[in-house]
Coordinates of N, CA and C and ligand atoms in Angstrom, one line a residue:
M104 N 30.7 11.2 -28.5 CA 29.6 12.2 -28.4 C 29.9 13.4 -29.2
R105 N 29.1 13.8 -30.1 CA 29.3 15.1 -30.8 C 28.9 16.3 -30.0
R106 N 29.7 17.3 -30.0 CA 29.4 18.5 -29.2 C 28.5 19.4 -30.1
P107 N 27.3 19.7 -29.6 CA 26.4 20.5 -30.4 C 27.0 21.9 -30.8
L108 N 26.6 22.4 -31.9 CA 26.9 23.8 -32.3 C 25.6 24.5 -32.6
V109 N 25.5 25.7 -32.0 CA 24.4 26.6 -32.4 C 25.0 27.9 -32.9
A110 N 24.6 28.2 -34.1 CA 25.2 29.4 -34.7 C 24.2 30.3 -35.3
G111 N 24.4 31.6 -35.1 CA 23.5 32.6 -35.7 C 24.0 33.2 -37.0
N112 N 23.2 33.1 -38.0 CA 23.6 33.7 -39.3 C 22.8 35.0 -39.4
W113 N 23.6 36.1 -39.2 CA 22.9 37.4 -39.2 C 22.7 38.0 -40.6
K114 N 23.1 37.3 -41.6 CA 22.8 37.7 -43.0 C 23.1 39.2 -43.1
M115 N 22.4 39.9 -43.9 CA 22.7 41.4 -44.2 C 21.8 42.3 -43.3
H116 N 22.0 42.0 -42.0 CA 21.3 42.8 -41.0 C 22.2 43.5 -40.0
G117 N 21.7 44.6 -39.5 CA 22.3 45.3 -38.4 C 23.1 46.6 -38.8
T118 N 23.4 47.3 -37.7 CA 24.2 48.5 -37.8 C 25.3 48.3 -36.7
C119 N 26.3 49.1 -36.6 CA 27.3 49.0 -35.6 C 26.6 49.0 -34.2
A120 N 25.7 49.9 -34.0 CA 25.0 50.1 -32.8 C 24.2 48.8 -32.4
S121 N 23.4 48.3 -33.4 CA 22.5 47.2 -33.1 C 23.3 45.9 -32.9
I122 N 24.4 45.8 -33.6 CA 25.3 44.6 -33.4 C 25.9 44.6 -32.0
K123 N 26.3 45.8 -31.6 CA 26.9 45.9 -30.2 C 25.9 45.5 -29.2
Q124 N 24.7 46.1 -29.4 CA 23.6 45.8 -28.4 C 23.2 44.4 -28.4
L125 N 23.1 43.8 -29.5 CA 22.7 42.3 -29.6 C 23.7 41.5 -28.9
L126 N 25.0 41.8 -29.1 CA 26.1 41.0 -28.4 C 26.1 41.2 -26.9
N127 N 25.8 42.5 -26.5 CA 25.8 42.8 -25.1 C 24.6 42.0 -24.5
E128 N 23.5 42.0 -25.1 CA 22.3 41.3 -24.6 C 22.6 39.8 -24.6
L129 N 23.3 39.3 -25.6 CA 23.6 37.8 -25.6 C 24.6 37.5 -24.5
S130 N 25.5 38.3 -24.2 CA 26.4 38.1 -23.1 C 25.7 38.0 -21.8
A131 N 24.6 38.7 -21.7 CA 23.8 38.7 -20.4 C 23.0 37.4 -20.3
E132 N 22.8 36.7 -21.4 CA 22.1 35.4 -21.3 C 22.9 34.3 -20.6
T133 N 22.2 33.4 -20.0 CA 22.9 32.2 -19.5 C 23.1 31.3 -20.6
L134 N 24.3 31.0 -21.0 CA 24.6 30.2 -22.1 C 25.3 28.9 -21.7
P135 N 24.9 27.8 -22.2 CA 25.4 26.5 -21.7 C 26.9 26.3 -22.2
N136 N 27.7 25.7 -21.3 CA 29.1 25.5 -21.7 C 29.4 24.1 -22.3
T137 N 28.3 23.4 -22.6 CA 28.4 22.1 -23.1 C 28.3 22.1 -24.7
I138 N 28.1 23.3 -25.2 CA 27.9 23.4 -26.7 C 28.9 24.5 -27.2
D139 N 29.1 24.4 -28.5 CA 29.8 25.6 -29.2 C 28.8 26.6 -29.7
I140 N 29.1 27.8 -29.5 CA 28.2 28.9 -30.0 C 28.9 29.8 -30.9
A141 N 28.3 30.2 -32.0 CA 29.0 31.1 -32.9 C 28.0 32.1 -33.5
V142 N 28.5 33.2 -34.0 CA 27.7 34.1 -34.7 C 28.4 34.5 -36.0
F143 N 27.6 34.8 -37.0 CA 28.1 35.2 -38.4 C 27.6 36.5 -38.7
P144 N 28.2 37.6 -38.3 CA 27.8 38.9 -38.7 C 28.2 39.2 -40.1
G145 N 27.6 40.3 -40.6 CA 28.1 40.8 -41.9 C 29.6 41.2 -41.8
L146 N 30.2 41.1 -43.0 CA 31.7 41.4 -43.0 C 32.1 42.7 -42.3
I147 N 31.3 43.8 -42.6 CA 31.6 45.1 -42.0 C 31.4 45.2 -40.5
H148 N 30.8 44.2 -40.0 CA 30.5 44.2 -38.5 C 31.4 43.2 -37.8
L149 N 32.3 42.5 -38.5 CA 33.2 41.5 -37.8 C 34.0 42.2 -36.7
Q150 N 34.6 43.3 -37.0 CA 35.5 43.9 -36.0 C 34.7 44.4 -34.8
T151 N 33.5 44.9 -35.0 CA 32.6 45.3 -33.9 C 32.3 44.1 -33.1
A152 N 32.0 43.0 -33.8 CA 31.7 41.8 -33.0 C 32.8 41.3 -32.2
F153 N 34.0 41.3 -32.8 CA 35.2 40.8 -32.0 C 35.4 41.6 -30.7
A154 N 35.2 42.9 -30.9 CA 35.4 43.8 -29.7 C 34.4 43.4 -28.6
Q155 N 33.2 43.0 -29.0 CA 32.2 42.7 -28.0 C 32.4 41.3 -27.3
V156 N 32.9 40.3 -28.1 CA 32.9 39.0 -27.6 C 34.3 38.5 -27.0
S157 N 35.2 39.5 -26.9 CA 36.6 39.2 -26.6 C 36.7 38.2 -25.4
D158 N 35.9 38.4 -24.3 CA 36.1 37.4 -23.2 C 34.9 36.5 -23.0
S159 N 34.2 36.2 -24.2 CA 33.0 35.4 -24.0 C 33.3 34.1 -24.8
V160 N 32.4 33.1 -24.7 CA 32.5 31.8 -25.3 C 32.1 31.9 -26.8
I161 N 31.6 33.0 -27.2 CA 31.0 33.1 -28.5 C 32.0 33.2 -29.6
A162 N 32.1 32.3 -30.6 CA 33.0 32.4 -31.7 C 32.4 33.2 -32.8
V163 N 33.3 33.8 -33.6 CA 32.7 34.7 -34.7 C 33.3 34.1 -36.0
G164 N 32.3 34.1 -37.0 CA 32.7 33.6 -38.3 C 32.2 34.5 -39.4
S165 N 32.6 34.2 -40.6 CA 32.2 35.0 -41.8 C 31.2 34.3 -42.6
Q166 N 30.3 35.0 -43.3 CA 29.3 34.4 -44.0 C 29.8 33.9 -45.4
D167 N 31.0 34.3 -45.7 CA 31.5 33.9 -47.1 C 33.0 34.1 -47.1
C168 N 33.7 33.6 -48.1 CA 35.1 33.9 -48.3 C 35.4 33.8 -49.8
A169 N 36.5 34.3 -50.2 CA 36.9 34.3 -51.6 C 37.3 32.9 -52.0
V170 N 37.3 32.6 -53.3 CA 37.8 31.3 -53.8 C 39.3 31.2 -53.7
Q171 N 39.9 32.4 -53.7 CA 41.4 32.4 -53.7 C 41.8 32.6 -52.2
L172 N 42.8 31.8 -51.8 CA 43.3 31.8 -50.4 C 44.0 33.1 -50.0
E173 N 45.0 33.5 -50.9 CA 45.8 34.6 -50.5 C 45.1 35.9 -51.0
E174 N 45.6 37.0 -50.4 CA 45.1 38.3 -50.9 C 45.6 38.5 -52.4
G175 N 44.9 39.4 -53.1 CA 45.2 39.6 -54.5 C 44.2 40.5 -55.1
A176 N 44.3 40.6 -56.5 CA 43.5 41.5 -57.2 C 42.1 40.9 -57.4
M177 N 41.2 41.0 -56.3 CA 39.9 40.5 -56.4 C 39.0 41.5 -55.7
T178 N 38.6 42.5 -56.5 CA 37.8 43.6 -55.9 C 36.5 43.1 -55.2
G179 N 36.4 43.6 -54.0 CA 35.1 43.3 -53.3 C 35.2 42.0 -52.5
E180 N 36.2 41.2 -52.7 CA 36.3 39.9 -52.0 C 37.1 40.0 -50.7
T181 N 37.0 39.0 -49.9 CA 37.8 38.9 -48.7 C 38.3 37.4 -48.6
S182 N 39.6 37.3 -48.5 CA 40.2 36.0 -48.5 C 40.1 35.3 -47.1
A183 N 40.1 34.0 -47.2 CA 40.1 33.2 -45.9 C 41.2 33.5 -45.0
L184 N 42.4 33.8 -45.6 CA 43.5 34.1 -44.7 C 43.3 35.5 -44.0
Q185 N 42.7 36.4 -44.7 CA 42.4 37.7 -44.1 C 41.3 37.5 -43.0
L186 N 40.4 36.6 -43.2 CA 39.4 36.4 -42.2 C 40.0 35.7 -40.9
K187 N 41.0 34.8 -41.2 CA 41.7 34.2 -40.1 C 42.5 35.2 -39.3
D188 N 43.1 36.1 -40.1 CA 44.0 37.1 -39.5 C 43.2 38.0 -38.6
I189 N 41.9 38.3 -38.9 CA 41.2 39.2 -37.9 C 40.5 38.4 -36.8
G190 N 40.7 37.1 -36.9 CA 40.2 36.3 -35.7 C 39.0 35.4 -36.0
C191 N 38.6 35.3 -37.2 CA 37.5 34.3 -37.5 C 37.9 32.9 -37.3
S192 N 37.0 32.0 -36.9 CA 37.4 30.6 -36.8 C 36.5 29.7 -37.7
L193 N 35.4 30.3 -38.2 CA 34.5 29.6 -39.0 C 34.1 30.4 -40.3
V194 N 33.6 29.7 -41.3 CA 33.1 30.4 -42.4 C 32.0 29.6 -43.1
L195 N 30.9 30.3 -43.4 CA 29.8 29.6 -44.1 C 30.2 29.4 -45.6
V196 N 30.0 28.3 -46.2 CA 30.2 28.1 -47.6 C 29.0 27.5 -48.2
G197 N 28.5 28.0 -49.3 CA 27.4 27.4 -50.0 C 26.0 27.7 -49.5
H198 N 25.9 28.8 -48.7 CA 24.5 29.1 -48.3 C 23.6 29.2 -49.5
S199 N 22.3 28.7 -49.3 CA 21.4 28.7 -50.5 C 21.2 30.1 -51.0
E200 N 21.3 31.2 -50.2 CA 21.1 32.5 -50.7 C 22.2 32.9 -51.6
R201 N 23.4 32.4 -51.3 CA 24.5 32.7 -52.3 C 24.4 31.8 -53.5
R202 N 24.0 30.6 -53.3 CA 23.8 29.7 -54.5 C 22.8 30.3 -55.4
Q203 N 21.7 30.9 -54.9 CA 20.7 31.5 -55.7 C 21.0 32.9 -56.2
L204 N 21.3 33.8 -55.2 CA 21.4 35.2 -55.6 C 22.8 35.5 -56.3
Q205 N 23.8 34.8 -55.9 CA 25.1 35.0 -56.5 C 25.5 33.9 -57.5
E206 N 24.5 33.1 -57.8 CA 24.7 32.0 -58.7 C 26.0 31.2 -58.4
E207 N 26.3 30.9 -57.2 CA 27.5 30.1 -56.8 C 27.2 28.7 -57.2
S208 N 28.2 28.1 -57.9 CA 28.1 26.7 -58.3 C 28.7 25.8 -57.3
D209 N 28.5 24.5 -57.4 CA 29.2 23.5 -56.5 C 30.7 23.6 -56.7
R210 N 31.1 24.0 -57.9 CA 32.6 24.1 -58.1 C 33.2 25.3 -57.3
V211 N 32.5 26.4 -57.4 CA 32.9 27.6 -56.7 C 32.9 27.3 -55.2
I212 N 31.8 26.6 -54.7 CA 31.7 26.3 -53.3 C 32.8 25.4 -52.8
C213 N 33.2 24.5 -53.7 CA 34.3 23.5 -53.4 C 35.6 24.3 -53.2
R214 N 35.8 25.3 -54.1 CA 37.0 26.1 -54.0 C 37.1 26.9 -52.7
K215 N 35.9 27.5 -52.3 CA 35.8 28.2 -51.1 C 36.1 27.3 -49.9
F216 N 35.6 26.1 -50.0 CA 35.8 25.1 -48.9 C 37.3 24.8 -48.7
I217 N 38.0 24.7 -49.9 CA 39.4 24.4 -49.9 C 40.1 25.6 -49.2
A218 N 39.8 26.8 -49.7 CA 40.5 28.0 -49.2 C 40.2 28.1 -47.7
A219 N 39.0 27.9 -47.2 CA 38.7 28.0 -45.8 C 39.6 27.1 -45.0
Q220 N 39.7 25.8 -45.4 CA 40.5 24.9 -44.6 C 42.0 25.2 -44.7
A221 N 42.4 25.6 -45.9 CA 43.8 26.0 -46.0 C 44.2 27.1 -45.1
A222 N 43.3 28.0 -44.8 CA 43.5 29.1 -43.9 C 43.4 28.7 -42.4
G223 N 42.9 27.5 -42.2 CA 42.7 27.1 -40.8 C 41.3 27.5 -40.3
L224 N 40.4 27.8 -41.2 CA 39.0 28.1 -40.7 C 38.2 26.8 -40.9
T225 N 37.2 26.6 -40.1 CA 36.3 25.5 -40.2 C 35.1 25.9 -41.2
P226 N 35.0 25.2 -42.3 CA 33.9 25.6 -43.2 C 32.6 24.9 -42.7
V227 N 31.6 25.7 -42.8 CA 30.2 25.1 -42.5 C 29.5 25.0 -43.9
L228 N 29.5 23.8 -44.4 CA 29.0 23.6 -45.8 C 27.5 23.5 -45.7
C229 N 26.8 24.5 -46.4 CA 25.4 24.5 -46.3 C 24.8 23.8 -47.5
V230 N 23.8 23.0 -47.3 CA 23.2 22.2 -48.4 C 21.7 22.2 -48.1
G231 N 20.9 22.0 -49.2 CA 19.5 21.9 -49.0 C 18.7 22.0 -50.3
E232 N 17.5 21.4 -50.3 CA 16.8 21.3 -51.5 C 15.7 22.4 -51.6
S233 N 15.2 22.7 -52.8 CA 14.1 23.6 -53.0 C 12.8 22.9 -52.7
L234 N 11.7 23.6 -52.7 CA 10.4 23.0 -52.5 C 10.1 22.1 -53.7
A235 N 10.4 22.6 -54.9 CA 10.2 21.8 -56.1 C 10.9 20.4 -56.1
E236 N 12.2 20.5 -55.6 CA 13.0 19.3 -55.5 C 12.4 18.3 -54.5
R237 N 12.0 18.9 -53.4 CA 11.3 18.0 -52.3 C 10.1 17.4 -52.9
E238 N 9.3 18.2 -53.6 CA 8.0 17.6 -54.0 C 8.2 16.6 -55.1
A239 N 9.4 16.7 -55.8 CA 9.7 15.7 -56.9 C 10.4 14.5 -56.3
G240 N 10.5 14.4 -55.0 CA 11.2 13.3 -54.3 C 12.7 13.4 -54.5
Q241 N 13.2 14.6 -54.7 CA 14.7 14.7 -55.0 C 15.4 15.3 -53.9
A242 N 14.9 15.4 -52.7 CA 15.5 16.1 -51.6 C 16.9 15.5 -51.3
L243 N 16.9 14.2 -51.1 CA 18.1 13.6 -50.7 C 19.2 13.6 -51.8
A244 N 18.7 13.4 -53.1 CA 19.6 13.4 -54.2 C 20.3 14.7 -54.4
T245 N 19.5 15.8 -54.1 CA 20.0 17.2 -54.3 C 21.1 17.4 -53.2
V246 N 20.8 17.0 -52.0 CA 21.7 17.3 -50.9 C 23.0 16.4 -51.1
Q247 N 22.8 15.2 -51.5 CA 24.0 14.3 -51.7 C 24.9 14.9 -52.8
Q248 N 24.3 15.4 -53.9 CA 25.1 16.0 -54.9 C 25.9 17.2 -54.4
Q249 N 25.3 18.0 -53.6 CA 26.0 19.2 -53.0 C 27.1 18.7 -52.1
I250 N 26.9 17.7 -51.4 CA 28.0 17.2 -50.5 C 29.1 16.5 -51.3
D251 N 28.7 15.7 -52.3 CA 29.6 15.0 -53.1 C 30.5 15.9 -53.9
A252 N 30.1 17.1 -54.2 CA 30.9 18.1 -55.0 C 32.1 18.4 -54.2
V253 N 32.1 18.2 -52.9 CA 33.2 18.5 -52.0 C 33.9 17.1 -51.7
L254 N 33.1 16.2 -51.3 CA 33.6 14.9 -50.8 C 34.3 14.1 -51.8
V255 N 33.7 14.0 -53.0 CA 34.4 13.2 -54.1 C 35.6 13.9 -54.6
E256 N 35.5 15.2 -54.6 CA 36.7 16.0 -55.2 C 37.9 16.0 -54.2
L257 N 37.6 16.1 -52.9 CA 38.6 16.3 -51.9 C 38.9 15.1 -51.0
G258 N 38.0 14.1 -51.0 CA 38.2 13.0 -50.1 C 37.4 13.2 -48.8
V259 N 37.0 12.1 -48.2 CA 36.1 12.2 -47.1 C 36.8 12.8 -45.9
E260 N 38.1 12.7 -45.8 CA 38.8 13.1 -44.6 C 38.6 14.6 -44.3
V261 N 38.4 15.4 -45.4 CA 38.2 16.9 -45.2 C 37.0 17.2 -44.3
L262 N 36.0 16.2 -44.3 CA 34.8 16.5 -43.5 C 35.1 16.3 -42.0
S263 N 36.3 15.8 -41.6 CA 36.6 15.8 -40.2 C 37.0 17.1 -39.6
Q264 N 37.2 18.1 -40.5 CA 37.4 19.5 -40.1 C 36.4 20.4 -40.7
A265 N 35.1 20.0 -40.6 CA 34.1 20.8 -41.2 C 32.8 20.5 -40.5
V266 N 31.8 21.3 -40.8 CA 30.4 21.1 -40.3 C 29.5 21.1 -41.5
I267 N 28.5 20.3 -41.5 CA 27.4 20.4 -42.6 C 26.2 21.0 -41.9
A268 N 25.6 22.0 -42.7 CA 24.3 22.6 -42.3 C 23.3 22.1 -43.3
Y269 N 22.3 21.4 -42.8 CA 21.2 21.0 -43.7 C 20.1 22.1 -43.6
E270 N 19.9 22.8 -44.7 CA 18.9 23.9 -44.6 C 18.0 23.8 -45.8
P271 N 16.9 23.2 -45.7 CA 15.9 23.1 -46.8 C 15.5 24.5 -47.2
I272 N 15.6 24.8 -48.4 CA 15.3 26.2 -48.9 C 13.9 26.7 -48.5
W273 N 12.9 25.7 -48.6 CA 11.5 26.1 -48.4 C 11.3 26.4 -46.9
A274 N 12.3 26.1 -46.0 CA 12.1 26.4 -44.6 C 12.8 27.6 -44.2
I275 N 13.6 28.2 -45.1 CA 14.4 29.4 -44.7 C 13.6 30.7 -44.7
G276 N 13.4 31.3 -43.6 CA 12.8 32.6 -43.5 C 11.3 32.5 -43.8
T277 N 10.7 31.3 -43.8 CA 9.3 31.2 -44.2 C 8.4 30.9 -43.0
G278 N 9.1 30.5 -41.9 CA 8.3 30.1 -40.7 C 7.8 28.6 -40.9
L279 N 8.1 28.0 -42.0 CA 7.8 26.6 -42.3 C 9.0 25.7 -41.9
T280 N 9.1 25.3 -40.6 CA 10.2 24.5 -40.2 C 10.0 23.1 -40.7
A281 N 11.0 22.4 -41.1 CA 10.9 20.9 -41.4 C 10.5 20.3 -40.0
T282 N 9.7 19.3 -40.1 CA 9.3 18.6 -38.9 C 10.6 17.9 -38.3
P283 N 10.6 17.6 -37.0 CA 11.8 16.9 -36.5 C 12.1 15.6 -37.3
E284 N 11.0 15.0 -37.7 CA 11.1 13.7 -38.4 C 11.7 13.9 -39.8
Q285 N 11.2 14.9 -40.5 CA 11.7 15.3 -41.8 C 13.2 15.6 -41.8
A286 N 13.5 16.4 -40.8 CA 14.9 16.8 -40.7 C 15.8 15.7 -40.3
Q287 N 15.4 14.9 -39.3 CA 16.1 13.7 -38.8 C 16.4 12.8 -40.0
D288 N 15.3 12.6 -40.8 CA 15.4 11.6 -41.9 C 16.6 12.0 -42.9
I289 N 16.6 13.3 -43.2 CA 17.7 13.7 -44.2 C 19.1 13.7 -43.4
H290 N 19.1 14.1 -42.2 CA 20.4 14.1 -41.4 C 20.9 12.7 -41.4
A291 N 20.0 11.7 -41.1 CA 20.5 10.3 -40.9 C 21.0 9.8 -42.3
Q292 N 20.3 10.2 -43.3 CA 20.7 9.7 -44.7 C 22.0 10.4 -45.1
I293 N 22.2 11.6 -44.7 CA 23.5 12.3 -45.0 C 24.6 11.5 -44.3
R294 N 24.4 11.2 -43.0 CA 25.4 10.5 -42.3 C 25.7 9.1 -42.8
A295 N 24.6 8.5 -43.2 CA 24.8 7.1 -43.8 C 25.6 7.2 -45.1
H296 N 25.3 8.2 -45.9 CA 26.0 8.4 -47.2 C 27.5 8.6 -46.9
I297 N 27.8 9.5 -46.0 CA 29.2 9.7 -45.7 C 29.9 8.5 -45.1
A298 N 29.1 7.7 -44.3 CA 29.6 6.5 -43.7 C 30.0 5.4 -44.8
T299 N 29.5 5.5 -46.0 CA 29.9 4.6 -47.0 C 31.4 4.9 -47.4
Y300 N 31.8 6.1 -47.1 CA 33.2 6.5 -47.4 C 34.1 6.3 -46.1
S301 N 33.6 6.7 -45.0 CA 34.3 6.5 -43.7 C 33.3 6.5 -42.6
A302 N 33.2 5.4 -41.9 CA 32.3 5.3 -40.7 C 32.7 6.3 -39.6
S303 N 34.0 6.4 -39.4 CA 34.4 7.2 -38.3 C 34.2 8.7 -38.6
V304 N 34.5 9.2 -39.8 CA 34.2 10.6 -40.2 C 32.7 10.9 -40.0
A305 N 31.9 9.9 -40.5 CA 30.5 10.1 -40.4 C 30.0 10.3 -39.0
Q306 N 30.6 9.4 -38.1 CA 30.2 9.4 -36.7 C 30.5 10.7 -36.0
E307 N 31.7 11.3 -36.3 CA 32.1 12.5 -35.7 C 31.6 13.8 -36.2
L308 N 31.1 13.7 -37.5 CA 30.7 14.9 -38.2 C 29.4 15.6 -37.5
R309 N 29.5 16.9 -37.3 CA 28.4 17.6 -36.8 C 27.5 18.0 -38.0
I310 N 26.2 17.6 -38.0 CA 25.3 18.0 -39.0 C 24.2 18.9 -38.3
V311 N 24.2 20.2 -38.6 CA 23.2 21.0 -37.9 C 22.1 21.4 -38.8
Y312 N 21.0 21.7 -38.2 CA 19.8 22.0 -39.0 C 19.5 23.5 -39.1
G313 N 19.1 24.0 -40.2 CA 18.7 25.4 -40.4 C 17.4 25.5 -41.1
G314 N 16.6 26.5 -40.8 CA 15.3 26.8 -41.5 C 14.2 27.0 -40.5
S315 N 14.0 28.3 -40.1 CA 13.0 28.7 -39.2 C 13.1 28.0 -37.8
V316 N 14.4 27.8 -37.4 CA 14.6 27.4 -36.0 C 14.2 28.5 -35.0
K317 N 13.5 28.2 -34.0 CA 13.2 29.2 -33.0 C 13.1 28.5 -31.6
A318 N 13.0 29.3 -30.6 CA 13.0 28.7 -29.2 C 11.9 27.7 -29.1
A319 N 10.8 27.9 -29.8 CA 9.6 27.0 -29.6 C 9.8 25.7 -30.3
N320 N 10.7 25.6 -31.3 CA 10.8 24.2 -31.9 C 12.2 23.6 -31.7
A321 N 13.1 24.4 -31.1 CA 14.5 24.0 -31.1 C 14.7 22.6 -30.3
A322 N 14.1 22.5 -29.1 CA 14.3 21.4 -28.3 C 14.0 20.1 -29.0
E323 N 12.8 20.1 -29.7 CA 12.3 18.9 -30.4 C 13.3 18.6 -31.6
L324 N 13.8 19.6 -32.3 CA 14.7 19.3 -33.4 C 16.0 18.7 -32.8
F325 N 16.5 19.4 -31.8 CA 17.8 19.0 -31.3 C 17.8 17.6 -30.5
A326 N 16.6 17.2 -30.2 CA 16.5 15.9 -29.5 C 16.7 14.7 -30.5
Q327 N 16.7 15.0 -31.8 CA 16.8 14.0 -32.8 C 18.3 13.5 -32.8
A328 N 18.4 12.2 -33.1 CA 19.7 11.5 -32.9 C 20.8 12.1 -33.8
D329 N 20.4 12.6 -35.0 CA 21.4 13.0 -36.0 C 21.4 14.5 -36.2
I330 N 20.7 15.3 -35.3 CA 20.7 16.7 -35.4 C 21.6 17.3 -34.3
D331 N 22.7 17.9 -34.7 CA 23.8 18.3 -33.7 C 23.8 19.8 -33.5
G332 N 22.6 20.4 -33.6 CA 22.6 21.8 -33.3 C 21.9 22.5 -34.5
G333 N 22.0 23.9 -34.5 CA 21.3 24.6 -35.5 C 22.0 25.8 -36.1
L334 N 21.6 26.1 -37.3 CA 22.1 27.4 -37.9 C 20.9 28.2 -38.0
V335 N 20.9 29.3 -37.3 CA 19.7 30.1 -37.0 C 19.7 31.4 -37.7
G336 N 18.7 31.8 -38.5 CA 18.7 33.1 -39.1 C 17.9 34.1 -38.3
G337 N 16.7 34.4 -38.7 CA 15.9 35.4 -38.0 C 15.9 35.4 -36.5
A338 N 15.7 34.2 -35.9 CA 15.6 34.2 -34.5 C 16.9 34.5 -33.8
S339 N 18.0 34.4 -34.5 CA 19.3 34.7 -33.9 C 19.5 36.2 -33.7
L340 N 18.6 37.0 -34.3 CA 18.8 38.5 -34.1 C 18.1 39.0 -32.9
N341 N 17.5 38.1 -32.1 CA 16.9 38.4 -30.8 C 17.7 37.6 -29.8
A342 N 18.4 38.3 -28.8 CA 19.3 37.7 -27.9 C 18.5 36.7 -27.0
K343 N 17.3 37.1 -26.6 CA 16.6 36.2 -25.6 C 16.2 34.9 -26.4
E344 N 15.8 35.0 -27.6 CA 15.4 33.9 -28.4 C 16.6 33.0 -28.7
F345 N 17.7 33.6 -29.1 CA 18.9 32.9 -29.5 C 19.4 32.2 -28.2
G346 N 19.4 32.9 -27.1 CA 19.9 32.3 -25.8 C 19.1 31.1 -25.5
A347 N 17.7 31.1 -25.7 CA 16.9 30.0 -25.4 C 17.2 28.8 -26.3
I348 N 17.5 29.1 -27.6 CA 17.8 28.1 -28.6 C 19.2 27.4 -28.1
C349 N 20.1 28.2 -27.7 CA 21.4 27.6 -27.2 C 21.1 26.7 -26.0
R350 N 20.3 27.2 -25.1 CA 20.0 26.4 -23.9 C 19.3 25.0 -24.3
A351 N 18.5 25.1 -25.3 CA 17.8 23.9 -25.8 C 18.8 22.9 -26.3
A352 N 19.9 23.4 -26.9 CA 20.9 22.5 -27.4 C 21.8 22.0 -26.3
G353 N 21.8 22.7 -25.2 CA 22.7 22.3 -24.0 C 22.1 21.3 -23.1
N354 N 20.8 21.1 -23.3 CA 20.1 20.2 -22.3 C 20.1 18.7 -22.8
Ligands
LIG262 P1 15.9 31.4 -40.8 O1 16.2 30.9 -39.4 O2 15.5 32.9 -40.8 O3 14.8 30.6 -41.5 O4 17.2 31.3 -41.7 C1 17.9 30.1 -41.7 C2 19.2 30.3 -42.4 O5 19.3 30.6 -43.6 C3 20.4 30.2 -41.6 O6 21.6 30.2 -42.4

């Protein structure tokens, strides 16, 4: 049985005060102990977040890391070892907003994935197609290429210490959620693709869905056989909503 993961990606949102309040409110929610729960605050709010979650079940991760493992002359960057040092356990790599806004290539994402694992962080590899790619029937091919950039380069075993987040770009922040069937279809095909390299790695791998997940649609998405939780953007900024999404994964 794969243990579900529900994670909140807070993107470039919040102030020290609002992050504190959000985590306080989240701690007051009834959270299931049968799933893993994580939040990804902005870099400057990581310390604030750690202070708030110290005795809770909520893990804290970073939204990005540098391609280089060790500290060094990389202005503006934060290394995976530095993130580990302050207590992070997870890091997002390859979020579509970084692929698009920062022009991150599959090669750069692969290097970040390597750095994350070398530091002992669990990378959450984000993949997903654009609307144009979906309409051209290229959704699966796009996602497979993004996964293969890591899998073929590093070998399938690296996925036993990672999570994949399938986030169709057209569903991110748009309110247009993939239907449970659309999401399940891609998740199952991702798992089948990985199974051609290793059936056991594919079986154990958590593949979470992201893209306009909210309390109202979470249960239906998480009921799908190959959807092992969610990576939640906007709705994770509301403690009641995020708490309800966590409970949907715990049922
Ligand atoms: P939304 O839930 O706001 O659509 O964002 C999804 C996302 O990008 C999570 O990483």
